[in-house]
Amino acid sequence: MHKLILSLLLGGASVAASAASLTDVETRWLSAGAPVLAYAKQLQLPIDIIVQPQSGPNDVPLAMGFDHGRCKLVLSMRGNPQAESVLDSVPAEQRGVLIEAITAHEVGHCWRYAQGAWHVLPTGFVEVGHQQAERPELLEMSKEMRLTQREEGFSDLLALAWTAQRHPAEYAQVHQWLSRLRRGAGAAGASHDTSAWLQLAREQTAFGPAASPFEQVTMLWSKGLLGED
């Protein structure tokens, strides 16, 4: 499948300049997420933006992938009803801050990958316990689910830390929306069950002062790991 790879400068003017090759929905999402992407550029995170010409049946509107040392922020919005429905419950004037938080979540994945920490526990953490299953592939699936859950927890906290820094008045709204989204994502312990971390971040004061939002979430993420099981 052909992919249109946009060479954006990751700023508002660059998004506008590329608008001719984007749909209205894509332009809206990239424009709302531009502050996060501009920050990622300052950090020199290796992000490429990819716009799918047609979404697949299981594609989410915005996702982060990795390939040969680079992060791929993939927009799968054409023919994807989720691109609009994911924000259906939110008034139009409040959707921009949520898209910004979603973008921060995805950039959190890229930061972990760029740090060489993808699927790695913090220093001092060791996985304990012993699982059993009738087939080895079931154990592998359980492990993958657990690893994904941890990364989703980190990035949900990153989305909230970003909101606390940039849009403190909107923090409660973003937290409530994210909590509703996660409650509908599967049973407890599923790959996108981040309730352990969302519970810790009910109030924006949970994030202490730090030089970057990534540093802000590290202690809270580690605390959530203690209660994930």
Coordinates of N, CA and C in Angstrom, one line a residue:
M1 N 0.8 -1.2 0.0 CA 0.0 0.0 0.0 C 0.9 1.2 0.0
H2 N 0.6 2.1 -0.9 CA 1.4 3.4 -1.0 C 1.1 4.3 0.2
K3 N 2.1 4.9 0.7 CA 1.9 5.9 1.8 C 2.5 7.2 1.4
L4 N 1.7 8.3 1.8 CA 2.2 9.6 1.6 C 3.0 10.1 2.8
I5 N 4.3 10.3 2.6 CA 5.1 10.7 3.7 C 5.3 12.2 3.6
L6 N 4.8 12.9 4.6 CA 4.9 14.4 4.6 C 6.1 14.9 5.3
S7 N 6.9 15.7 4.6 CA 8.0 16.3 5.2 C 7.6 17.6 5.8
L8 N 7.1 17.5 7.1 CA 6.6 18.7 7.8 C 7.7 19.2 8.7
L9 N 7.7 20.5 8.9 CA 8.7 21.1 9.8 C 8.1 21.1 11.2
L10 N 6.9 20.5 11.4 CA 6.3 20.3 12.7 C 6.0 21.6 13.4
G11 N 5.5 22.5 12.7 CA 5.0 23.8 13.3 C 3.8 24.2 12.6
G12 N 3.0 25.2 13.2 CA 1.7 25.5 12.6 C 1.8 26.0 11.2
A13 N 2.8 26.8 10.8 CA 2.9 27.3 9.4 C 3.2 26.1 8.5
S14 N 4.0 25.1 8.9 CA 4.3 24.0 8.0 C 3.1 23.2 7.8
V15 N 2.3 23.0 8.8 CA 1.0 22.2 8.6 C 0.1 22.9 7.7
A16 N 0.0 24.2 7.8 CA -0.9 25.0 6.9 C -0.4 24.9 5.5
A17 N 0.9 25.0 5.3 CA 1.5 24.9 3.9 C 1.3 23.6 3.3
S18 N 1.1 22.5 4.1 CA 0.9 21.2 3.5 C -0.6 20.8 3.4
A19 N -1.5 21.8 3.7 CA -2.9 21.5 3.8 C -3.5 21.0 2.5
A20 N -2.9 21.5 1.4 CA -3.5 21.1 0.1 C -3.5 19.6 -0.1
S21 N -2.5 18.9 0.5 CA -2.4 17.4 0.3 C -3.1 16.7 1.5
L22 N -3.8 17.4 2.4 CA -4.4 16.8 3.5 C -5.9 17.0 3.4
T23 N -6.7 16.1 4.1 CA -8.1 16.3 4.2 C -8.3 17.2 5.4
D24 N -9.6 17.7 5.5 CA -9.9 18.6 6.6 C -9.7 18.0 7.9
V25 N -10.0 16.7 8.1 CA -9.8 16.0 9.4 C -8.4 15.9 9.7
E26 N -7.6 15.5 8.7 CA -6.1 15.4 8.9 C -5.5 16.7 9.3
T27 N -5.9 17.8 8.6 CA -5.4 19.1 8.9 C -5.8 19.5 10.3
R28 N -7.0 19.2 10.7 CA -7.5 19.6 12.1 C -6.6 18.9 13.1
W29 N -6.4 17.6 12.9 CA -5.6 16.8 13.9 C -4.2 17.3 14.0
L30 N -3.5 17.5 12.8 CA -2.1 17.9 12.8 C -2.0 19.3 13.4
S31 N -2.9 20.2 13.1 CA -2.9 21.5 13.6 C -3.0 21.5 15.1
A32 N -3.9 20.7 15.7 CA -4.1 20.7 17.1 C -2.9 20.1 17.8
G33 N -2.3 19.1 17.2 CA -1.1 18.4 17.7 C 0.2 19.1 17.5
A34 N 0.2 20.2 16.7 CA 1.4 20.9 16.3 C 2.3 21.4 17.5
P35 N 1.7 21.9 18.6 CA 2.6 22.2 19.7 C 3.4 21.0 20.2
V36 N 2.8 19.9 20.3 CA 3.5 18.7 20.8 C 4.6 18.3 19.8
L37 N 4.3 18.3 18.5 CA 5.2 17.9 17.5 C 6.4 18.9 17.4
A38 N 6.1 20.2 17.6 CA 7.2 21.2 17.6 C 8.1 20.9 18.8
Y39 N 7.6 20.6 19.9 CA 8.4 20.2 21.1 C 9.2 19.0 20.8
A40 N 8.6 18.0 20.1 CA 9.4 16.8 19.8 C 10.5 17.1 18.8
K41 N 10.3 18.1 18.0 CA 11.4 18.5 17.1 C 12.5 19.1 17.8
Q42 N 12.2 20.0 18.8 CA 13.2 20.6 19.7 C 14.1 19.5 20.3
L43 N 13.4 18.4 20.7 CA 14.2 17.3 21.4 C 14.9 16.4 20.4
Q44 N 14.7 16.7 19.1 CA 15.3 15.9 18.0 C 14.9 14.5 18.0
L45 N 13.6 14.3 18.4 CA 13.0 12.9 18.3 C 12.9 12.6 16.8
P46 N 13.2 11.3 16.4 CA 13.2 11.0 15.0 C 11.8 10.6 14.5
I47 N 11.0 11.6 14.3 CA 9.6 11.3 13.9 C 9.3 11.6 12.5
D48 N 8.7 10.7 11.7 CA 8.2 10.9 10.4 C 6.7 10.8 10.5
I49 N 6.0 11.7 9.7 CA 4.6 11.7 9.7 C 4.1 11.0 8.4
I50 N 3.3 10.0 8.6 CA 2.8 9.2 7.5 C 1.3 9.3 7.4
V51 N 0.7 9.6 6.2 CA -0.7 9.7 6.1 C -1.1 8.5 5.2
Q52 N -1.9 7.7 5.7 CA -2.4 6.5 5.0 C -3.5 7.0 4.0
P53 N -3.4 6.6 2.7 CA -4.4 6.9 1.7 C -5.7 6.3 2.0
Q54 N -5.7 5.2 2.7 CA -7.0 4.5 3.1 C -6.7 3.7 4.4
S55 N -7.6 3.9 5.3 CA -7.4 3.2 6.6 C -7.9 1.7 6.5
G56 N -7.3 0.9 7.3 CA -7.7 -0.5 7.4 C -8.8 -0.7 8.4
P57 N -9.4 -1.9 8.4 CA -10.6 -2.1 9.3 C -10.3 -2.0 10.8
N58 N -9.0 -2.2 11.2 CA -8.7 -2.1 12.6 C -7.8 -1.0 13.0
D59 N -7.6 0.0 12.1 CA -6.7 1.1 12.3 C -7.4 2.1 13.3
V60 N -6.5 2.6 14.2 CA -7.0 3.8 15.0 C -6.5 5.0 14.2
P61 N -7.2 6.2 14.5 CA -6.9 7.4 13.8 C -5.4 7.8 13.8
L62 N -4.8 7.7 15.0 CA -3.4 8.1 15.2 C -2.7 7.1 15.9
A63 N -1.5 6.7 15.4 CA -0.7 5.6 16.1 C 0.7 5.9 15.8
M64 N 1.6 5.3 16.7 CA 3.0 5.4 16.5 C 3.6 4.1 16.2
G65 N 4.4 4.0 15.2 CA 5.1 2.8 14.9 C 6.6 3.1 14.8
F66 N 7.4 2.0 14.6 CA 8.8 2.2 14.6 C 9.4 1.4 13.5
D67 N 10.5 2.0 12.8 CA 11.1 1.3 11.7 C 12.5 1.8 11.5
H68 N 13.5 0.9 11.6 CA 14.9 1.3 11.4 C 15.3 2.5 12.2
G69 N 15.0 2.5 13.5 CA 15.5 3.6 14.4 C 14.7 4.8 14.3
R70 N 13.6 4.9 13.5 CA 12.8 6.1 13.5 C 11.3 5.8 13.9
C71 N 10.7 6.8 14.4 CA 9.3 6.7 14.8 C 8.4 7.2 13.7
K72 N 7.3 6.5 13.5 CA 6.4 6.8 12.4 C 5.0 7.1 13.0
L73 N 4.7 8.4 13.0 CA 3.4 8.8 13.4 C 2.4 8.7 12.3
V74 N 1.5 7.7 12.4 CA 0.7 7.3 11.3 C -0.7 7.8 11.5
L75 N -1.2 8.6 10.5 CA -2.6 9.0 10.5 C -3.4 8.1 9.6
S76 N -4.4 7.4 10.1 CA -5.3 6.5 9.4 C -6.7 7.0 9.5
M77 N -7.0 8.1 8.8 CA -8.2 8.8 9.0 C -9.2 8.7 7.8
R78 N -8.6 8.4 6.6 CA -9.5 8.4 5.4 C -10.3 7.1 5.4
G79 N -11.6 7.3 5.4 CA -12.5 6.1 5.5 C -12.6 5.5 6.9
N80 N -12.1 6.2 7.9 CA -12.1 5.7 9.3 C -13.1 6.4 10.1
P81 N -14.2 5.9 10.5 CA -15.2 6.6 11.3 C -14.7 7.0 12.6
Q82 N -13.7 6.3 13.2 CA -13.2 6.6 14.5 C -12.5 8.0 14.5
A83 N -12.1 8.5 13.3 CA -11.5 9.8 13.3 C -12.4 10.9 13.8
E84 N -13.7 10.7 13.7 CA -14.6 11.6 14.2 C -15.3 11.1 15.5
S85 N -15.7 9.8 15.5 CA -16.5 9.3 16.6 C -15.7 9.3 17.9
V86 N -14.4 9.2 17.9 CA -13.6 9.1 19.2 C -13.8 10.4 20.0
L87 N -14.2 11.5 19.4 CA -14.4 12.7 20.1 C -15.9 13.2 20.1
D88 N -16.8 12.2 19.7 CA -18.2 12.6 19.6 C -18.8 13.1 20.9
S89 N -18.3 12.7 22.0 CA -18.9 13.1 23.3 C -18.4 14.4 23.8
V90 N -17.5 15.0 23.0 CA -16.9 16.3 23.4 C -17.4 17.4 22.6
P91 N -17.7 18.6 23.2 CA -18.1 19.7 22.4 C -16.9 20.1 21.4
A92 N -17.3 20.6 20.3 CA -16.3 21.0 19.2 C -15.2 21.9 19.8
E93 N -15.5 22.8 20.6 CA -14.5 23.8 21.0 C -13.5 23.2 22.0
Q94 N -13.8 22.0 22.5 CA -12.9 21.3 23.5 C -12.1 20.2 22.8
R95 N -12.3 20.0 21.6 CA -11.6 18.8 21.0 C -10.2 19.0 20.7
G96 N -9.8 20.3 20.5 CA -8.4 20.6 20.2 C -7.4 20.1 21.3
V97 N -7.8 20.4 22.6 CA -6.9 20.0 23.7 C -6.8 18.5 23.8
L98 N -7.9 17.8 23.5 CA -7.9 16.3 23.5 C -7.0 15.8 22.4
I99 N -7.1 16.3 21.2 CA -6.2 15.9 20.2 C -4.7 16.1 20.5
E100 N -4.5 17.3 21.2 CA -3.1 17.6 21.6 C -2.6 16.5 22.6
A101 N -3.5 16.2 23.5 CA -3.2 15.1 24.5 C -2.9 13.8 23.8
I102 N -3.7 13.4 22.9 CA -3.5 12.2 22.1 C -2.2 12.2 21.4
T103 N -1.8 13.3 20.8 CA -0.5 13.5 20.2 C 0.6 13.3 21.2
A104 N 0.4 13.9 22.3 CA 1.5 13.8 23.4 C 1.6 12.3 23.8
H105 N 0.5 11.6 23.9 CA 0.6 10.2 24.2 C 1.4 9.4 23.2
E106 N 1.2 9.7 21.9 CA 2.0 9.0 20.9 C 3.5 9.4 20.9
V107 N 3.7 10.7 21.1 CA 5.1 11.1 21.2 C 5.8 10.5 22.4
G108 N 5.0 10.2 23.5 CA 5.6 9.5 24.6 C 6.1 8.1 24.2
H109 N 5.4 7.4 23.3 CA 5.9 6.2 22.8 C 7.3 6.4 22.1
C110 N 7.3 7.4 21.2 CA 8.6 7.7 20.5 C 9.7 8.0 21.4
W111 N 9.5 8.7 22.5 CA 10.5 9.1 23.4 C 11.1 7.8 24.1
R112 N 10.2 6.9 24.5 CA 10.6 5.7 25.1 C 11.5 4.9 24.1
Y113 N 11.1 4.8 22.9 CA 11.8 4.1 21.8 C 13.2 4.7 21.6
A114 N 13.2 6.0 21.5 CA 14.4 6.8 21.2 C 15.4 6.7 22.3
Q115 N 14.9 6.5 23.6 CA 15.8 6.3 24.7 C 16.3 4.9 24.9
G116 N 15.8 4.0 24.0 CA 16.2 2.6 24.1 C 15.6 1.9 25.3
A117 N 14.4 2.5 25.7 CA 13.8 1.9 26.9 C 12.5 1.2 26.6
W118 N 12.2 1.0 25.3 CA 10.9 0.4 24.9 C 10.8 -1.0 25.5
H119 N 9.7 -1.2 26.3 CA 9.5 -2.5 27.0 C 10.5 -2.8 28.1
V120 N 11.2 -1.8 28.5 CA 12.2 -2.0 29.6 C 11.6 -1.4 30.9
L121 N 11.8 -2.2 32.0 CA 11.4 -1.7 33.3 C 12.4 -0.8 33.8
P122 N 12.0 0.1 34.7 CA 12.9 1.1 35.3 C 14.0 0.3 36.2
T123 N 15.1 1.0 36.4 CA 16.2 0.4 37.2 C 15.6 0.0 38.6
G124 N 16.0 -1.2 39.0 CA 15.5 -1.6 40.3 C 14.3 -2.5 40.2
F125 N 13.6 -2.5 39.1 CA 12.4 -3.3 39.0 C 12.7 -4.6 38.3
V126 N 12.3 -5.7 38.9 CA 12.5 -7.1 38.4 C 11.1 -7.8 38.3
E127 N 10.8 -8.3 37.2 CA 9.5 -9.1 37.1 C 9.6 -10.4 37.9
V128 N 8.6 -10.6 38.8 CA 8.6 -11.8 39.6 C 7.3 -12.5 39.4
G129 N 7.2 -13.8 39.9 CA 6.1 -14.6 39.7 C 6.3 -15.6 38.6
H130 N 5.4 -16.5 38.5 CA 5.5 -17.5 37.4 C 4.1 -17.8 36.9
Q131 N 4.0 -17.7 35.6 CA 2.7 -18.0 34.9 C 2.8 -19.3 34.3
Q132 N 1.6 -20.0 34.2 CA 1.5 -21.3 33.5 C 0.4 -21.2 32.5
A133 N 0.6 -21.9 31.4 CA -0.4 -22.0 30.3 C -0.2 -23.3 29.6
E134 N -1.3 -23.8 29.0 CA -1.2 -25.1 28.3 C -0.3 -25.0 27.1
R135 N -0.2 -23.8 26.4 CA 0.6 -23.7 25.2 C 1.6 -22.5 25.4
P136 N 2.8 -22.7 24.9 CA 3.8 -21.6 25.1 C 3.3 -20.3 24.4
E137 N 2.6 -20.3 23.3 CA 2.2 -19.1 22.7 C 1.2 -18.3 23.6
L138 N 0.5 -18.9 24.5 CA -0.4 -18.2 25.4 C 0.4 -17.4 26.4
L139 N 1.5 -18.0 26.8 CA 2.4 -17.3 27.7 C 3.0 -16.1 27.0
E140 N 3.4 -16.2 25.8 CA 4.0 -15.1 25.0 C 3.0 -14.0 24.8
M141 N 1.7 -14.4 24.5 CA 0.7 -13.4 24.4 C 0.4 -12.6 25.7
S142 N 0.5 -13.3 26.8 CA 0.3 -12.7 28.1 C 1.4 -11.7 28.4
K143 N 2.6 -12.1 28.0 CA 3.8 -11.2 28.2 C 3.7 -10.0 27.3
E144 N 3.3 -10.1 26.1 CA 3.2 -9.0 25.1 C 2.1 -8.0 25.6
M145 N 1.0 -8.6 26.1 CA -0.1 -7.8 26.7 C 0.4 -6.9 27.9
R146 N 1.2 -7.6 28.7 CA 1.7 -6.9 29.9 C 2.7 -5.8 29.5
L147 N 3.6 -6.0 28.5 CA 4.5 -5.0 28.1 C 3.8 -3.9 27.4
T148 N 2.8 -4.1 26.6 CA 2.0 -3.1 26.0 C 1.3 -2.2 27.0
Q149 N 0.7 -2.9 28.0 CA 0.0 -2.2 29.0 C 0.9 -1.2 29.8
R150 N 2.1 -1.6 30.0 CA 3.1 -0.7 30.7 C 3.4 0.5 29.8
E151 N 3.6 0.3 28.5 CA 3.9 1.4 27.7 C 2.7 2.4 27.5
E152 N 1.5 1.8 27.5 CA 0.3 2.6 27.4 C 0.1 3.4 28.7
G153 N 0.5 2.8 29.8 CA 0.4 3.6 31.1 C 1.4 4.8 31.1
F154 N 2.6 4.6 30.6 CA 3.6 5.6 30.5 C 3.0 6.8 29.7
S155 N 2.5 6.4 28.5 CA 2.1 7.5 27.5 C 0.8 8.1 28.0
D156 N -0.1 7.4 28.7 CA -1.2 8.1 29.2 C -0.8 9.2 30.2
L157 N 0.1 8.8 31.1 CA 0.7 9.8 32.0 C 1.3 11.0 31.3
L158 N 2.0 10.7 30.2 CA 2.7 11.8 29.5 C 1.7 12.7 28.9
A159 N 0.5 12.2 28.4 CA -0.5 13.0 27.9 C -1.1 13.9 29.0
L160 N -1.2 13.4 30.2 CA -1.7 14.2 31.3 C -0.7 15.2 31.8
A161 N 0.6 14.8 31.9 CA 1.6 15.7 32.3 C 1.7 16.9 31.3
W162 N 1.6 16.6 30.0 CA 1.6 17.7 29.0 C 0.4 18.6 29.2
T163 N -0.7 18.1 29.5 CA -1.9 18.9 29.7 C -1.8 19.7 31.0
A164 N -1.2 19.1 32.0 CA -1.0 19.9 33.3 C -0.1 21.1 33.1
Q165 N 0.9 20.9 32.2 CA 1.8 22.0 31.9 C 1.2 23.1 31.0
R166 N 0.5 22.6 30.0 CA 0.1 23.5 28.9 C -1.3 24.0 29.0
H167 N -2.2 23.2 29.6 CA -3.6 23.5 29.7 C -4.2 23.1 31.0
P168 N -3.6 23.7 32.1 CA -4.0 23.2 33.4 C -5.5 23.3 33.7
A169 N -6.2 24.3 33.1 CA -7.6 24.5 33.4 C -8.4 23.4 32.7
E170 N -7.8 22.7 31.8 CA -8.5 21.6 31.0 C -8.2 20.2 31.6
Y171 N -7.4 20.1 32.6 CA -6.8 18.9 33.1 C -7.9 17.9 33.4
A172 N -8.9 18.3 34.2 CA -10.0 17.4 34.7 C -10.7 16.8 33.5
Q173 N -11.0 17.7 32.5 CA -11.7 17.2 31.3 C -10.9 16.2 30.6
V174 N -9.6 16.4 30.4 CA -8.8 15.4 29.7 C -8.7 14.1 30.4
H175 N -8.5 14.2 31.7 CA -8.5 13.0 32.6 C -9.8 12.2 32.5
Q176 N -10.9 12.9 32.6 CA -12.2 12.2 32.6 C -12.4 11.5 31.2
W177 N -12.0 12.2 30.1 CA -12.2 11.6 28.8 C -11.3 10.4 28.6
L178 N -10.1 10.5 29.0 CA -9.1 9.4 28.9 C -9.6 8.2 29.7
S179 N -10.1 8.5 30.9 CA -10.6 7.4 31.8 C -11.8 6.7 31.1
R180 N -12.7 7.4 30.5 CA -13.8 6.8 29.8 C -13.3 6.0 28.7
L181 N -12.4 6.5 27.9 CA -11.8 5.8 26.8 C -11.2 4.4 27.2
R182 N -10.5 4.5 28.3 CA -9.8 3.2 28.8 C -10.8 2.2 29.4
R183 N -11.8 2.7 30.0 CA -12.8 1.8 30.5 C -13.5 1.0 29.4
G184 N -13.6 1.6 28.2 CA -14.2 0.9 27.1 C -13.2 0.1 26.3
A185 N -11.9 0.0 26.7 CA -10.9 -0.7 25.9 C -10.7 -2.1 26.2
G186 N -11.4 -2.7 27.2 CA -11.2 -4.1 27.5 C -11.3 -4.4 29.0
A187 N -11.1 -5.6 29.3 CA -11.2 -6.0 30.7 C -10.0 -5.6 31.5
A188 N -10.1 -5.7 32.8 CA -9.0 -5.3 33.7 C -7.8 -6.2 33.3
G189 N -6.6 -5.6 33.2 CA -5.4 -6.3 32.9 C -5.2 -6.4 31.4
A190 N -6.1 -5.9 30.6 CA -5.9 -5.9 29.1 C -4.8 -5.0 28.7
S191 N -4.4 -5.0 27.5 CA -3.2 -4.3 27.0 C -3.4 -2.8 27.1
H192 N -4.6 -2.3 27.1 CA -4.9 -0.8 27.2 C -5.6 -0.5 28.5
D193 N -5.5 -1.3 29.5 CA -6.0 -1.0 30.8 C -5.0 -0.2 31.6
T194 N -5.1 1.1 31.6 CA -4.1 1.9 32.3 C -4.7 2.5 33.6
S195 N -5.7 1.8 34.2 CA -6.4 2.3 35.3 C -5.4 2.6 36.5
A196 N -4.4 1.7 36.7 CA -3.5 1.9 37.8 C -2.8 3.3 37.8
W197 N -2.5 3.7 36.6 CA -1.8 5.0 36.4 C -2.8 6.2 36.4
L198 N -3.9 6.0 35.8 CA -4.9 7.1 35.8 C -5.4 7.4 37.2
Q199 N -5.5 6.3 38.0 CA -5.9 6.5 39.4 C -4.9 7.4 40.1
L200 N -3.7 7.2 39.9 CA -2.6 8.0 40.6 C -2.6 9.4 40.1
A201 N -3.1 9.6 38.9 CA -3.0 11.0 38.3 C -4.4 11.7 38.3
R202 N -5.2 11.4 39.2 CA -6.5 12.0 39.3 C -6.4 13.5 39.4
E203 N -5.4 14.0 40.1 CA -5.2 15.4 40.3 C -3.9 15.8 39.6
Q204 N -3.8 17.0 39.0 CA -2.6 17.4 38.3 C -1.5 17.6 39.2
T205 N -1.7 17.8 40.5 CA -0.7 18.0 41.5 C 0.1 16.7 41.7
A206 N -0.3 15.6 41.1 CA 0.4 14.3 41.2 C 1.7 14.4 40.5
F207 N 1.8 15.4 39.6 CA 3.1 15.5 38.8 C 3.9 16.6 39.5
G208 N 5.1 16.2 40.0 CA 6.0 17.1 40.6 C 6.7 18.0 39.6
P209 N 7.5 19.0 40.1 CA 8.3 19.8 39.2 C 9.4 19.0 38.5
A210 N 9.7 19.3 37.3 CA 10.8 18.6 36.6 C 11.1 19.4 35.3
A211 N 12.2 19.1 34.7 CA 12.7 19.8 33.6 C 11.8 19.5 32.3
S212 N 11.2 18.3 32.3 CA 10.4 17.9 31.1 C 9.3 17.1 31.6
P213 N 8.2 17.0 30.7 CA 7.1 16.1 31.1 C 7.5 14.6 31.2
F214 N 8.5 14.2 30.4 CA 8.9 12.8 30.5 C 9.5 12.5 31.8
E215 N 10.3 13.5 32.4 CA 10.8 13.3 33.7 C 9.7 13.3 34.8
Q216 N 8.7 14.1 34.5 CA 7.6 14.2 35.5 C 6.9 12.9 35.7
V217 N 6.7 12.2 34.6 CA 5.9 10.9 34.7 C 6.7 9.7 35.2
T218 N 8.0 9.8 35.2 CA 8.8 8.6 35.6 C 8.5 8.1 36.9
M219 N 8.4 8.9 38.0 CA 8.2 8.4 39.3 C 6.8 7.9 39.4
L220 N 5.8 8.6 38.8 CA 4.4 8.1 38.9 C 4.2 6.8 38.2
W221 N 4.9 6.7 37.0 CA 4.8 5.5 36.2 C 5.3 4.3 37.0
S222 N 6.5 4.5 37.7 CA 7.1 3.4 38.5 C 6.2 3.1 39.6
K223 N 5.5 4.0 40.2 CA 4.6 3.7 41.3 C 3.4 2.9 40.8
G224 N 2.9 3.2 39.6 CA 1.8 2.4 39.0 C 2.2 1.0 38.7
L225 N 3.5 0.8 38.4 CA 4.0 -0.6 38.1 C 3.8 -1.5 39.3
L226 N 3.9 -0.9 40.5 CA 3.8 -1.7 41.7 C 2.4 -2.2 41.9
G227 N 1.4 -1.5 41.3 CA 0.0 -2.0 41.5 C -0.6 -2.5 40.2
E228 N 0.2 -2.7 39.2 CA -0.4 -3.1 37.9 C -1.1 -4.5 37.9
D229 N -0.5 -5.3 38.8 CA -1.0 -6.7 38.8 C -2.1 -6.9 39.9

